[in-house]
């Protein structure tokens, strides 16, 4: 099968040479499919890493439209199906699927409900953007969501118009195994799942934990890596900015850096 794959991002900001979306494209290629990946930035491959049947075009896949030249760069390829790793690529998915009469699949990994809050303090452009995207989802063939709550939120936004198109595929775990996990021992802790960037406030969270009485303080599990813009140390789980390790030591907060 020939897959036109719109990838949200390419580079994992210094921790690795490629993002998760790129590894998915490589998995398709290694499974024997021919993959044309349109991506915002060129991923970094070492010699011999890129499969021969993976072709890469750097294109503004998160932009609302392509130029005439960018459209022709896509149309020079033959493809059987179109897949997008993010809802932001939906204008291009619909355009090329209708132009070539091909099936389309769009992945939606979350609905940022906090951005869609109607309270005046929140920007209104996000509500308009998501409303438009969700309306366009009616024009694709299959919608992949990662959790039941994502499916529920899309159903709420669409008035249940998308329910029959949606398939729940758990992200990061085999669907066959997801419902067979036994009951786990109860343990209270906080989990940070994000890149460790200076603007995301991990240092504020560490200081907040340090202000708690020690006997009530929860351990913090950090799942994420740095972006290469701060002094960092290499670990077998990815790069960790040194500043946060120092903060953990100085404040006495129990932080476990688990990597990417």
PDB file of C-alpha atoms in Angstrom:
ATOM      1  CA  UNK A   1       0.000   0.000   0.000  1.00  0.00           C
ATOM      2  CA  UNK A   2       1.123   3.562  -0.732  1.00  0.00           C
ATOM      3  CA  UNK A   3       0.478   5.898   2.220  1.00  0.00           C
ATOM      4  CA  UNK A   4       0.464   9.696   2.123  1.00  0.00           C
ATOM      5  CA  UNK A   5       1.304  10.543   5.729  1.00  0.00           C
ATOM      6  CA  UNK A   6       0.914  14.058   7.172  1.00  0.00           C
ATOM      7  CA  UNK A   7       3.127  14.190  10.255  1.00  0.00           C
ATOM      8  CA  UNK A   8       2.640  16.888  12.874  1.00  0.00           C
ATOM      9  CA  UNK A   9       6.322  17.150  13.759  1.00  0.00           C
ATOM     10  CA  UNK A  10       9.681  15.634  12.886  1.00  0.00           C
ATOM     11  CA  UNK A  11      12.355  16.482  15.438  1.00  0.00           C
ATOM     12  CA  UNK A  12      12.353  15.571  19.120  1.00  0.00           C
ATOM     13  CA  UNK A  13      14.265  18.718  20.107  1.00  0.00           C
ATOM     14  CA  UNK A  14      17.672  17.224  20.676  1.00  0.00           C
ATOM     15  CA  UNK A  15      16.813  14.236  22.833  1.00  0.00           C
ATOM     16  CA  UNK A  16      16.559  12.010  19.784  1.00  0.00           C
ATOM     17  CA  UNK A  17      16.877  12.691  16.096  1.00  0.00           C
ATOM     18  CA  UNK A  18      13.239  11.970  15.250  1.00  0.00           C
ATOM     19  CA  UNK A  19       9.792  12.298  16.782  1.00  0.00           C
ATOM     20  CA  UNK A  20       7.299   9.559  17.546  1.00  0.00           C
ATOM     21  CA  UNK A  21       5.384  10.473  14.370  1.00  0.00           C
ATOM     22  CA  UNK A  22       8.488   9.754  12.295  1.00  0.00           C
ATOM     23  CA  UNK A  23       8.949   6.369  13.936  1.00  0.00           C
ATOM     24  CA  UNK A  24       5.354   5.510  12.996  1.00  0.00           C
ATOM     25  CA  UNK A  25       6.160   6.366   9.354  1.00  0.00           C
ATOM     26  CA  UNK A  26       9.250   4.155   9.561  1.00  0.00           C
ATOM     27  CA  UNK A  27       7.154   1.341  11.033  1.00  0.00           C
ATOM     28  CA  UNK A  28       4.756   1.576   8.064  1.00  0.00           C
ATOM     29  CA  UNK A  29       7.711   1.483   5.675  1.00  0.00           C
ATOM     30  CA  UNK A  30       9.392  -1.466   7.395  1.00  0.00           C
ATOM     31  CA  UNK A  31       6.088  -3.327   7.208  1.00  0.00           C
ATOM     32  CA  UNK A  32       6.427  -3.146   3.422  1.00  0.00           C
ATOM     33  CA  UNK A  33       4.320  -0.097   2.599  1.00  0.00           C
ATOM     34  CA  UNK A  34       5.533   2.807   0.487  1.00  0.00           C
ATOM     35  CA  UNK A  35       5.285   5.964   2.602  1.00  0.00           C
ATOM     36  CA  UNK A  36       5.334   9.602   1.476  1.00  0.00           C
ATOM     37  CA  UNK A  37       5.676  11.654   4.666  1.00  0.00           C
ATOM     38  CA  UNK A  38       4.859  15.364   4.560  1.00  0.00           C
ATOM     39  CA  UNK A  39       6.350  16.971   7.659  1.00  0.00           C
ATOM     40  CA  UNK A  40       7.147  20.456   8.964  1.00  0.00           C
ATOM     41  CA  UNK A  41      10.881  19.856   9.463  1.00  0.00           C
ATOM     42  CA  UNK A  42      13.390  17.407   8.067  1.00  0.00           C
ATOM     43  CA  UNK A  43      14.045  14.586  10.552  1.00  0.00           C
ATOM     44  CA  UNK A  44      17.632  13.580  11.233  1.00  0.00           C
ATOM     45  CA  UNK A  45      18.730  10.151  10.065  1.00  0.00           C
ATOM     46  CA  UNK A  46      22.082   8.503  10.551  1.00  0.00           C
ATOM     47  CA  UNK A  47      23.496   6.525   7.638  1.00  0.00           C
ATOM     48  CA  UNK A  48      21.386   3.478   6.874  1.00  0.00           C
ATOM     49  CA  UNK A  49      18.524   4.414   9.230  1.00  0.00           C
ATOM     50  CA  UNK A  50      15.965   5.719   6.734  1.00  0.00           C
ATOM     51  CA  UNK A  51      14.059   2.962   4.908  1.00  0.00           C
ATOM     52  CA  UNK A  52      14.350   3.234   1.119  1.00  0.00           C
ATOM     53  CA  UNK A  53      10.561   3.164   0.752  1.00  0.00           C
ATOM     54  CA  UNK A  54      10.123   6.232   2.995  1.00  0.00           C
ATOM     55  CA  UNK A  55      10.090   9.514   1.036  1.00  0.00           C
ATOM     56  CA  UNK A  56      10.072  12.842   2.894  1.00  0.00           C
ATOM     57  CA  UNK A  57       8.694  16.192   1.757  1.00  0.00           C
ATOM     58  CA  UNK A  58       9.109  19.215   4.055  1.00  0.00           C
ATOM     59  CA  UNK A  59       5.782  21.065   3.873  1.00  0.00           C
ATOM     60  CA  UNK A  60       3.742  23.345   6.192  1.00  0.00           C
ATOM     61  CA  UNK A  61       1.330  20.576   7.219  1.00  0.00           C
ATOM     62  CA  UNK A  62      -0.093  22.630  10.101  1.00  0.00           C
ATOM     63  CA  UNK A  63      -0.912  25.579   7.826  1.00  0.00           C
ATOM     64  CA  UNK A  64      -4.534  25.935   6.665  1.00  0.00           C
ATOM     65  CA  UNK A  65      -3.617  25.600   2.989  1.00  0.00           C
ATOM     66  CA  UNK A  66      -0.777  24.822   0.579  1.00  0.00           C
ATOM     67  CA  UNK A  67       0.523  26.971  -2.229  1.00  0.00           C
ATOM     68  CA  UNK A  68       0.160  25.824  -5.836  1.00  0.00           C
ATOM     69  CA  UNK A  69       3.778  24.602  -5.866  1.00  0.00           C
ATOM     70  CA  UNK A  70       3.313  22.723  -2.571  1.00  0.00           C
ATOM     71  CA  UNK A  71       0.194  21.008  -3.918  1.00  0.00           C
ATOM     72  CA  UNK A  72       2.123  19.857  -6.992  1.00  0.00           C
ATOM     73  CA  UNK A  73       4.906  18.486  -4.773  1.00  0.00           C
ATOM     74  CA  UNK A  74       2.318  16.139  -3.252  1.00  0.00           C
ATOM     75  CA  UNK A  75       0.505  15.307  -6.469  1.00  0.00           C
ATOM     76  CA  UNK A  76       3.649  14.013  -8.149  1.00  0.00           C
ATOM     77  CA  UNK A  77       3.273  10.912  -5.936  1.00  0.00           C
ATOM     78  CA  UNK A  78       0.817   8.066  -6.259  1.00  0.00           C
ATOM     79  CA  UNK A  79      -0.910   6.993  -3.039  1.00  0.00           C
ATOM     80  CA  UNK A  80      -3.734   4.681  -1.938  1.00  0.00           C
ATOM     81  CA  UNK A  81      -4.684   6.163   1.421  1.00  0.00           C
ATOM     82  CA  UNK A  82      -4.084   9.340   3.433  1.00  0.00           C
ATOM     83  CA  UNK A  83      -3.220   9.370   7.138  1.00  0.00           C
ATOM     84  CA  UNK A  84      -2.720  12.414   9.397  1.00  0.00           C
ATOM     85  CA  UNK A  85      -1.154  12.199  12.854  1.00  0.00           C
ATOM     86  CA  UNK A  86      -2.910  15.390  13.989  1.00  0.00           C
ATOM     87  CA  UNK A  87      -6.261  17.078  13.443  1.00  0.00           C
ATOM     88  CA  UNK A  88      -4.444  20.251  12.319  1.00  0.00           C
ATOM     89  CA  UNK A  89      -3.628  18.577   8.984  1.00  0.00           C
ATOM     90  CA  UNK A  90      -7.278  17.989   8.158  1.00  0.00           C
ATOM     91  CA  UNK A  91      -7.547  20.673   5.417  1.00  0.00           C
ATOM     92  CA  UNK A  92      -4.868  18.885   3.390  1.00  0.00           C
ATOM     93  CA  UNK A  93      -6.325  15.433   4.093  1.00  0.00           C
ATOM     94  CA  UNK A  94      -9.729  16.459   2.769  1.00  0.00           C
ATOM     95  CA  UNK A  95      -8.299  18.301  -0.248  1.00  0.00           C
ATOM     96  CA  UNK A  96      -6.144  15.434  -1.490  1.00  0.00           C
ATOM     97  CA  UNK A  97      -8.606  12.670  -0.607  1.00  0.00           C
ATOM     98  CA  UNK A  98     -11.329  14.357  -2.671  1.00  0.00           C
ATOM     99  CA  UNK A  99      -8.977  15.277  -5.493  1.00  0.00           C
ATOM    100  CA  UNK A 100      -7.707  11.701  -5.838  1.00  0.00           C
ATOM    101  CA  UNK A 101     -10.830   9.937  -4.479  1.00  0.00           C
ATOM    102  CA  UNK A 102      -8.845   8.173  -1.744  1.00  0.00           C
ATOM    103  CA  UNK A 103      -9.768   6.980   1.736  1.00  0.00           C
ATOM    104  CA  UNK A 104      -8.632   9.141   4.659  1.00  0.00           C
ATOM    105  CA  UNK A 105      -7.745   8.562   8.318  1.00  0.00           C
ATOM    106  CA  UNK A 106      -7.195  11.322  10.884  1.00  0.00           C
ATOM    107  CA  UNK A 107      -5.789  10.760  14.356  1.00  0.00           C
ATOM    108  CA  UNK A 108      -7.012  12.897  17.282  1.00  0.00           C
ATOM    109  CA  UNK A 109      -4.944  12.353  20.417  1.00  0.00           C
ATOM    110  CA  UNK A 110      -6.755  14.815  22.650  1.00  0.00           C
ATOM    111  CA  UNK A 111      -9.379  17.554  22.790  1.00  0.00           C
ATOM    112  CA  UNK A 112      -7.855  20.478  24.766  1.00  0.00           C
ATOM    113  CA  UNK A 113     -11.054  21.226  26.640  1.00  0.00           C
ATOM    114  CA  UNK A 114      -9.374  23.927  28.763  1.00  0.00           C
ATOM    115  CA  UNK A 115      -8.715  25.920  25.584  1.00  0.00           C
ATOM    116  CA  UNK A 116     -12.361  25.650  24.596  1.00  0.00           C
ATOM    117  CA  UNK A 117     -13.661  27.235  27.798  1.00  0.00           C
ATOM    118  CA  UNK A 118     -16.270  29.924  26.887  1.00  0.00           C
ATOM    119  CA  UNK A 119     -15.271  32.111  29.853  1.00  0.00           C
ATOM    120  CA  UNK A 120     -14.150  35.593  28.625  1.00  0.00           C
ATOM    121  CA  UNK A 121     -10.669  35.115  30.096  1.00  0.00           C
ATOM    122  CA  UNK A 122      -9.871  32.461  27.470  1.00  0.00           C
ATOM    123  CA  UNK A 123      -9.001  33.362  23.848  1.00  0.00           C
ATOM    124  CA  UNK A 124     -11.905  32.744  21.471  1.00  0.00           C
ATOM    125  CA  UNK A 125      -9.880  31.762  18.396  1.00  0.00           C
ATOM    126  CA  UNK A 126      -9.312  28.264  19.791  1.00  0.00           C
ATOM    127  CA  UNK A 127     -13.058  27.599  20.014  1.00  0.00           C
ATOM    128  CA  UNK A 128     -13.556  28.722  16.408  1.00  0.00           C
ATOM    129  CA  UNK A 129     -10.570  26.673  15.232  1.00  0.00           C
ATOM    130  CA  UNK A 130     -11.681  23.465  16.925  1.00  0.00           C
ATOM    131  CA  UNK A 131     -15.293  23.908  15.854  1.00  0.00           C
ATOM    132  CA  UNK A 132     -14.122  24.146  12.224  1.00  0.00           C
ATOM    133  CA  UNK A 133     -11.819  21.124  12.568  1.00  0.00           C
ATOM    134  CA  UNK A 134     -14.528  18.970  14.160  1.00  0.00           C
ATOM    135  CA  UNK A 135     -16.994  19.908  11.425  1.00  0.00           C
ATOM    136  CA  UNK A 136     -14.430  18.844   8.814  1.00  0.00           C
ATOM    137  CA  UNK A 137     -14.001  15.474  10.541  1.00  0.00           C
ATOM    138  CA  UNK A 138     -17.394  14.525   9.099  1.00  0.00           C
ATOM    139  CA  UNK A 139     -15.676  14.435   5.681  1.00  0.00           C
ATOM    140  CA  UNK A 140     -12.993  11.845   6.560  1.00  0.00           C
ATOM    141  CA  UNK A 141     -13.479   8.082   6.514  1.00  0.00           C
ATOM    142  CA  UNK A 142     -11.964   6.969   9.830  1.00  0.00           C
ATOM    143  CA  UNK A 143     -11.060   8.872  13.010  1.00  0.00           C
ATOM    144  CA  UNK A 144      -8.553   7.305  15.391  1.00  0.00           C
ATOM    145  CA  UNK A 145      -8.740   8.412  19.034  1.00  0.00           C
ATOM    146  CA  UNK A 146      -6.489   7.255  21.850  1.00  0.00           C
ATOM    147  CA  UNK A 147      -8.934   7.147  24.751  1.00  0.00           C
ATOM    148  CA  UNK A 148     -12.664   6.830  25.408  1.00  0.00           C
ATOM    149  CA  UNK A 149     -12.716  10.364  26.860  1.00  0.00           C
ATOM    150  CA  UNK A 150     -11.390  11.771  23.570  1.00  0.00           C
ATOM    151  CA  UNK A 151     -14.204   9.958  21.768  1.00  0.00           C
ATOM    152  CA  UNK A 152     -16.766  11.341  24.231  1.00  0.00           C
ATOM    153  CA  UNK A 153     -15.519  14.918  23.838  1.00  0.00           C
ATOM    154  CA  UNK A 154     -15.603  14.711  20.031  1.00  0.00           C
ATOM    155  CA  UNK A 155     -19.124  13.323  20.220  1.00  0.00           C
ATOM    156  CA  UNK A 156     -20.144  16.231  22.447  1.00  0.00           C
ATOM    157  CA  UNK A 157     -18.684  18.766  20.030  1.00  0.00           C
ATOM    158  CA  UNK A 158     -20.213  17.119  16.950  1.00  0.00           C
ATOM    159  CA  UNK A 159     -23.602  16.171  18.334  1.00  0.00           C
ATOM    160  CA  UNK A 160     -22.694  12.463  17.957  1.00  0.00           C
ATOM    161  CA  UNK A 161     -22.209  12.843  14.205  1.00  0.00           C
ATOM    162  CA  UNK A 162     -18.743  11.248  14.378  1.00  0.00           C
ATOM    163  CA  UNK A 163     -19.474   8.234  16.559  1.00  0.00           C
ATOM    164  CA  UNK A 164     -19.626   5.635  13.770  1.00  0.00           C
ATOM    165  CA  UNK A 165     -16.336   6.855  12.265  1.00  0.00           C
ATOM    166  CA  UNK A 166     -14.300   6.683  15.482  1.00  0.00           C
ATOM    167  CA  UNK A 167     -12.023   3.826  16.501  1.00  0.00           C
ATOM    168  CA  UNK A 168     -10.328   3.776  19.916  1.00  0.00           C
ATOM    169  CA  UNK A 169      -6.705   2.644  19.669  1.00  0.00           C
ATOM    170  CA  UNK A 170      -4.895   3.086  22.964  1.00  0.00           C
ATOM    171  CA  UNK A 171      -1.774   5.176  22.621  1.00  0.00           C
ATOM    172  CA  UNK A 172       1.448   3.502  23.678  1.00  0.00           C
ATOM    173  CA  UNK A 173      -0.048   0.138  24.630  1.00  0.00           C
ATOM    174  CA  UNK A 174      -1.419  -2.813  22.688  1.00  0.00           C
ATOM    175  CA  UNK A 175      -5.209  -2.627  22.427  1.00  0.00           C
ATOM    176  CA  UNK A 176      -5.319  -6.368  23.105  1.00  0.00           C
ATOM    177  CA  UNK A 177      -3.511  -5.829  26.427  1.00  0.00           C
ATOM    178  CA  UNK A 178      -5.052  -2.553  27.597  1.00  0.00           C
ATOM    179  CA  UNK A 179      -8.131  -4.079  29.207  1.00  0.00           C
ATOM    180  CA  UNK A 180      -6.248  -6.960  30.845  1.00  0.00           C
ATOM    181  CA  UNK A 181      -4.100  -4.941  33.259  1.00  0.00           C
ATOM    182  CA  UNK A 182      -4.706  -6.271  36.790  1.00  0.00           C
ATOM    183  CA  UNK A 183      -5.627  -4.057  39.706  1.00  0.00           C
ATOM    184  CA  UNK A 184      -2.527  -2.207  40.898  1.00  0.00           C
ATOM    185  CA  UNK A 185      -1.438  -1.398  44.472  1.00  0.00           C
ATOM    186  CA  UNK A 186      -2.564   2.093  45.426  1.00  0.00           C
ATOM    187  CA  UNK A 187       0.170   4.731  45.494  1.00  0.00           C
ATOM    188  CA  UNK A 188      -0.166   8.508  45.496  1.00  0.00           C
ATOM    189  CA  UNK A 189       2.209  10.479  43.287  1.00  0.00           C
ATOM    190  CA  UNK A 190       2.247  13.263  40.721  1.00  0.00           C
ATOM    191  CA  UNK A 191       3.166  12.670  37.084  1.00  0.00           C
ATOM    192  CA  UNK A 192       4.560  15.311  34.725  1.00  0.00           C
ATOM    193  CA  UNK A 193       4.210  14.201  31.085  1.00  0.00           C
ATOM    194  CA  UNK A 194       5.703  16.849  28.815  1.00  0.00           C
ATOM    195  CA  UNK A 195       8.913  18.143  27.359  1.00  0.00           C
ATOM    196  CA  UNK A 196      11.096  19.863  29.962  1.00  0.00           C
ATOM    197  CA  UNK A 197      11.056  23.403  28.579  1.00  0.00           C
ATOM    198  CA  UNK A 198      11.802  26.554  30.571  1.00  0.00           C
ATOM    199  CA  UNK A 199       8.350  28.033  29.836  1.00  0.00           C
ATOM    200  CA  UNK A 200       6.317  25.046  31.043  1.00  0.00           C
ATOM    201  CA  UNK A 201       6.773  25.695  34.746  1.00  0.00           C
ATOM    202  CA  UNK A 202       8.330  22.502  36.064  1.00  0.00           C
ATOM    203  CA  UNK A 203      10.441  24.653  38.388  1.00  0.00           C
ATOM    204  CA  UNK A 204       7.250  26.231  39.805  1.00  0.00           C
ATOM    205  CA  UNK A 205       5.836  22.764  40.469  1.00  0.00           C
ATOM    206  CA  UNK A 206       9.042  21.755  42.272  1.00  0.00           C
ATOM    207  CA  UNK A 207       8.915  24.885  44.464  1.00  0.00           C
ATOM    208  CA  UNK A 208       5.203  24.264  45.183  1.00  0.00           C
ATOM    209  CA  UNK A 209       5.994  20.752  46.366  1.00  0.00           C
ATOM    210  CA  UNK A 210       8.848  22.100  48.481  1.00  0.00           C
ATOM    211  CA  UNK A 211       6.356  24.407  50.247  1.00  0.00           C
ATOM    212  CA  UNK A 212       4.224  21.450  51.328  1.00  0.00           C
ATOM    213  CA  UNK A 213       4.784  19.812  54.733  1.00  0.00           C
ATOM    214  CA  UNK A 214       7.294  17.051  54.162  1.00  0.00           C
ATOM    215  CA  UNK A 215       4.991  14.324  55.498  1.00  0.00           C
ATOM    216  CA  UNK A 216       2.283  15.304  52.956  1.00  0.00           C
ATOM    217  CA  UNK A 217       4.584  15.880  50.001  1.00  0.00           C
ATOM    218  CA  UNK A 218       4.022  13.556  47.038  1.00  0.00           C
ATOM    219  CA  UNK A 219       6.829  12.130  44.896  1.00  0.00           C
ATOM    220  CA  UNK A 220       6.974  13.554  41.377  1.00  0.00           C
ATOM    221  CA  UNK A 221       7.552  11.383  38.313  1.00  0.00           C
ATOM    222  CA  UNK A 222       8.816  13.410  35.341  1.00  0.00           C
ATOM    223  CA  UNK A 223       8.249  11.806  31.942  1.00  0.00           C
ATOM    224  CA  UNK A 224       9.940  14.069  29.419  1.00  0.00           C
ATOM    225  CA  UNK A 225      13.287  15.305  28.163  1.00  0.00           C
ATOM    226  CA  UNK A 226      14.958  18.637  27.508  1.00  0.00           C
ATOM    227  CA  UNK A 227      15.168  20.511  24.211  1.00  0.00           C
ATOM    228  CA  UNK A 228      18.902  21.137  24.155  1.00  0.00           C
ATOM    229  CA  UNK A 229      18.585  24.833  25.023  1.00  0.00           C
ATOM    230  CA  UNK A 230      19.767  24.466  28.637  1.00  0.00           C
ATOM    231  CA  UNK A 231      22.810  22.852  30.225  1.00  0.00           C
ATOM    232  CA  UNK A 232      21.846  19.218  30.456  1.00  0.00           C
ATOM    233  CA  UNK A 233      23.182  15.776  31.259  1.00  0.00           C
ATOM    234  CA  UNK A 234      22.912  12.684  29.106  1.00  0.00           C
ATOM    235  CA  UNK A 235      21.190   9.706  30.692  1.00  0.00           C
ATOM    236  CA  UNK A 236      20.215   6.345  29.275  1.00  0.00           C
ATOM    237  CA  UNK A 237      16.630   7.678  29.221  1.00  0.00           C
ATOM    238  CA  UNK A 238      17.354  10.940  27.363  1.00  0.00           C
ATOM    239  CA  UNK A 239      18.758  14.362  28.198  1.00  0.00           C
ATOM    240  CA  UNK A 240      17.692  16.052  31.464  1.00  0.00           C
ATOM    241  CA  UNK A 241      18.343  19.789  32.089  1.00  0.00           C
ATOM    242  CA  UNK A 242      20.767  20.112  34.983  1.00  0.00           C
ATOM    243  CA  UNK A 243      18.820  23.015  36.523  1.00  0.00           C
ATOM    244  CA  UNK A 244      15.908  20.784  37.541  1.00  0.00           C
ATOM    245  CA  UNK A 245      18.171  18.128  39.017  1.00  0.00           C
ATOM    246  CA  UNK A 246      19.819  20.853  41.130  1.00  0.00           C
ATOM    247  CA  UNK A 247      16.392  22.149  42.192  1.00  0.00           C
ATOM    248  CA  UNK A 248      15.355  18.672  43.286  1.00  0.00           C
ATOM    249  CA  UNK A 249      18.552  18.341  45.340  1.00  0.00           C
ATOM    250  CA  UNK A 250      18.338  21.794  46.936  1.00  0.00           C
ATOM    251  CA  UNK A 251      14.623  21.569  47.815  1.00  0.00           C
ATOM    252  CA  UNK A 252      14.667  17.960  48.935  1.00  0.00           C
ATOM    253  CA  UNK A 253      11.726  17.094  46.670  1.00  0.00           C
ATOM    254  CA  UNK A 254      11.542  13.441  45.615  1.00  0.00           C
ATOM    255  CA  UNK A 255      11.704  13.627  41.808  1.00  0.00           C
ATOM    256  CA  UNK A 256      12.231  10.651  39.539  1.00  0.00           C
ATOM    257  CA  UNK A 257      13.265  11.575  36.010  1.00  0.00           C
ATOM    258  CA  UNK A 258      12.004   8.725  33.833  1.00  0.00           C
ATOM    259  CA  UNK A 259      13.088  10.076  30.445  1.00  0.00           C
ATOM    260  CA  UNK A 260      11.120  10.463  27.225  1.00  0.00           C
TER     261      UNK A 260
END
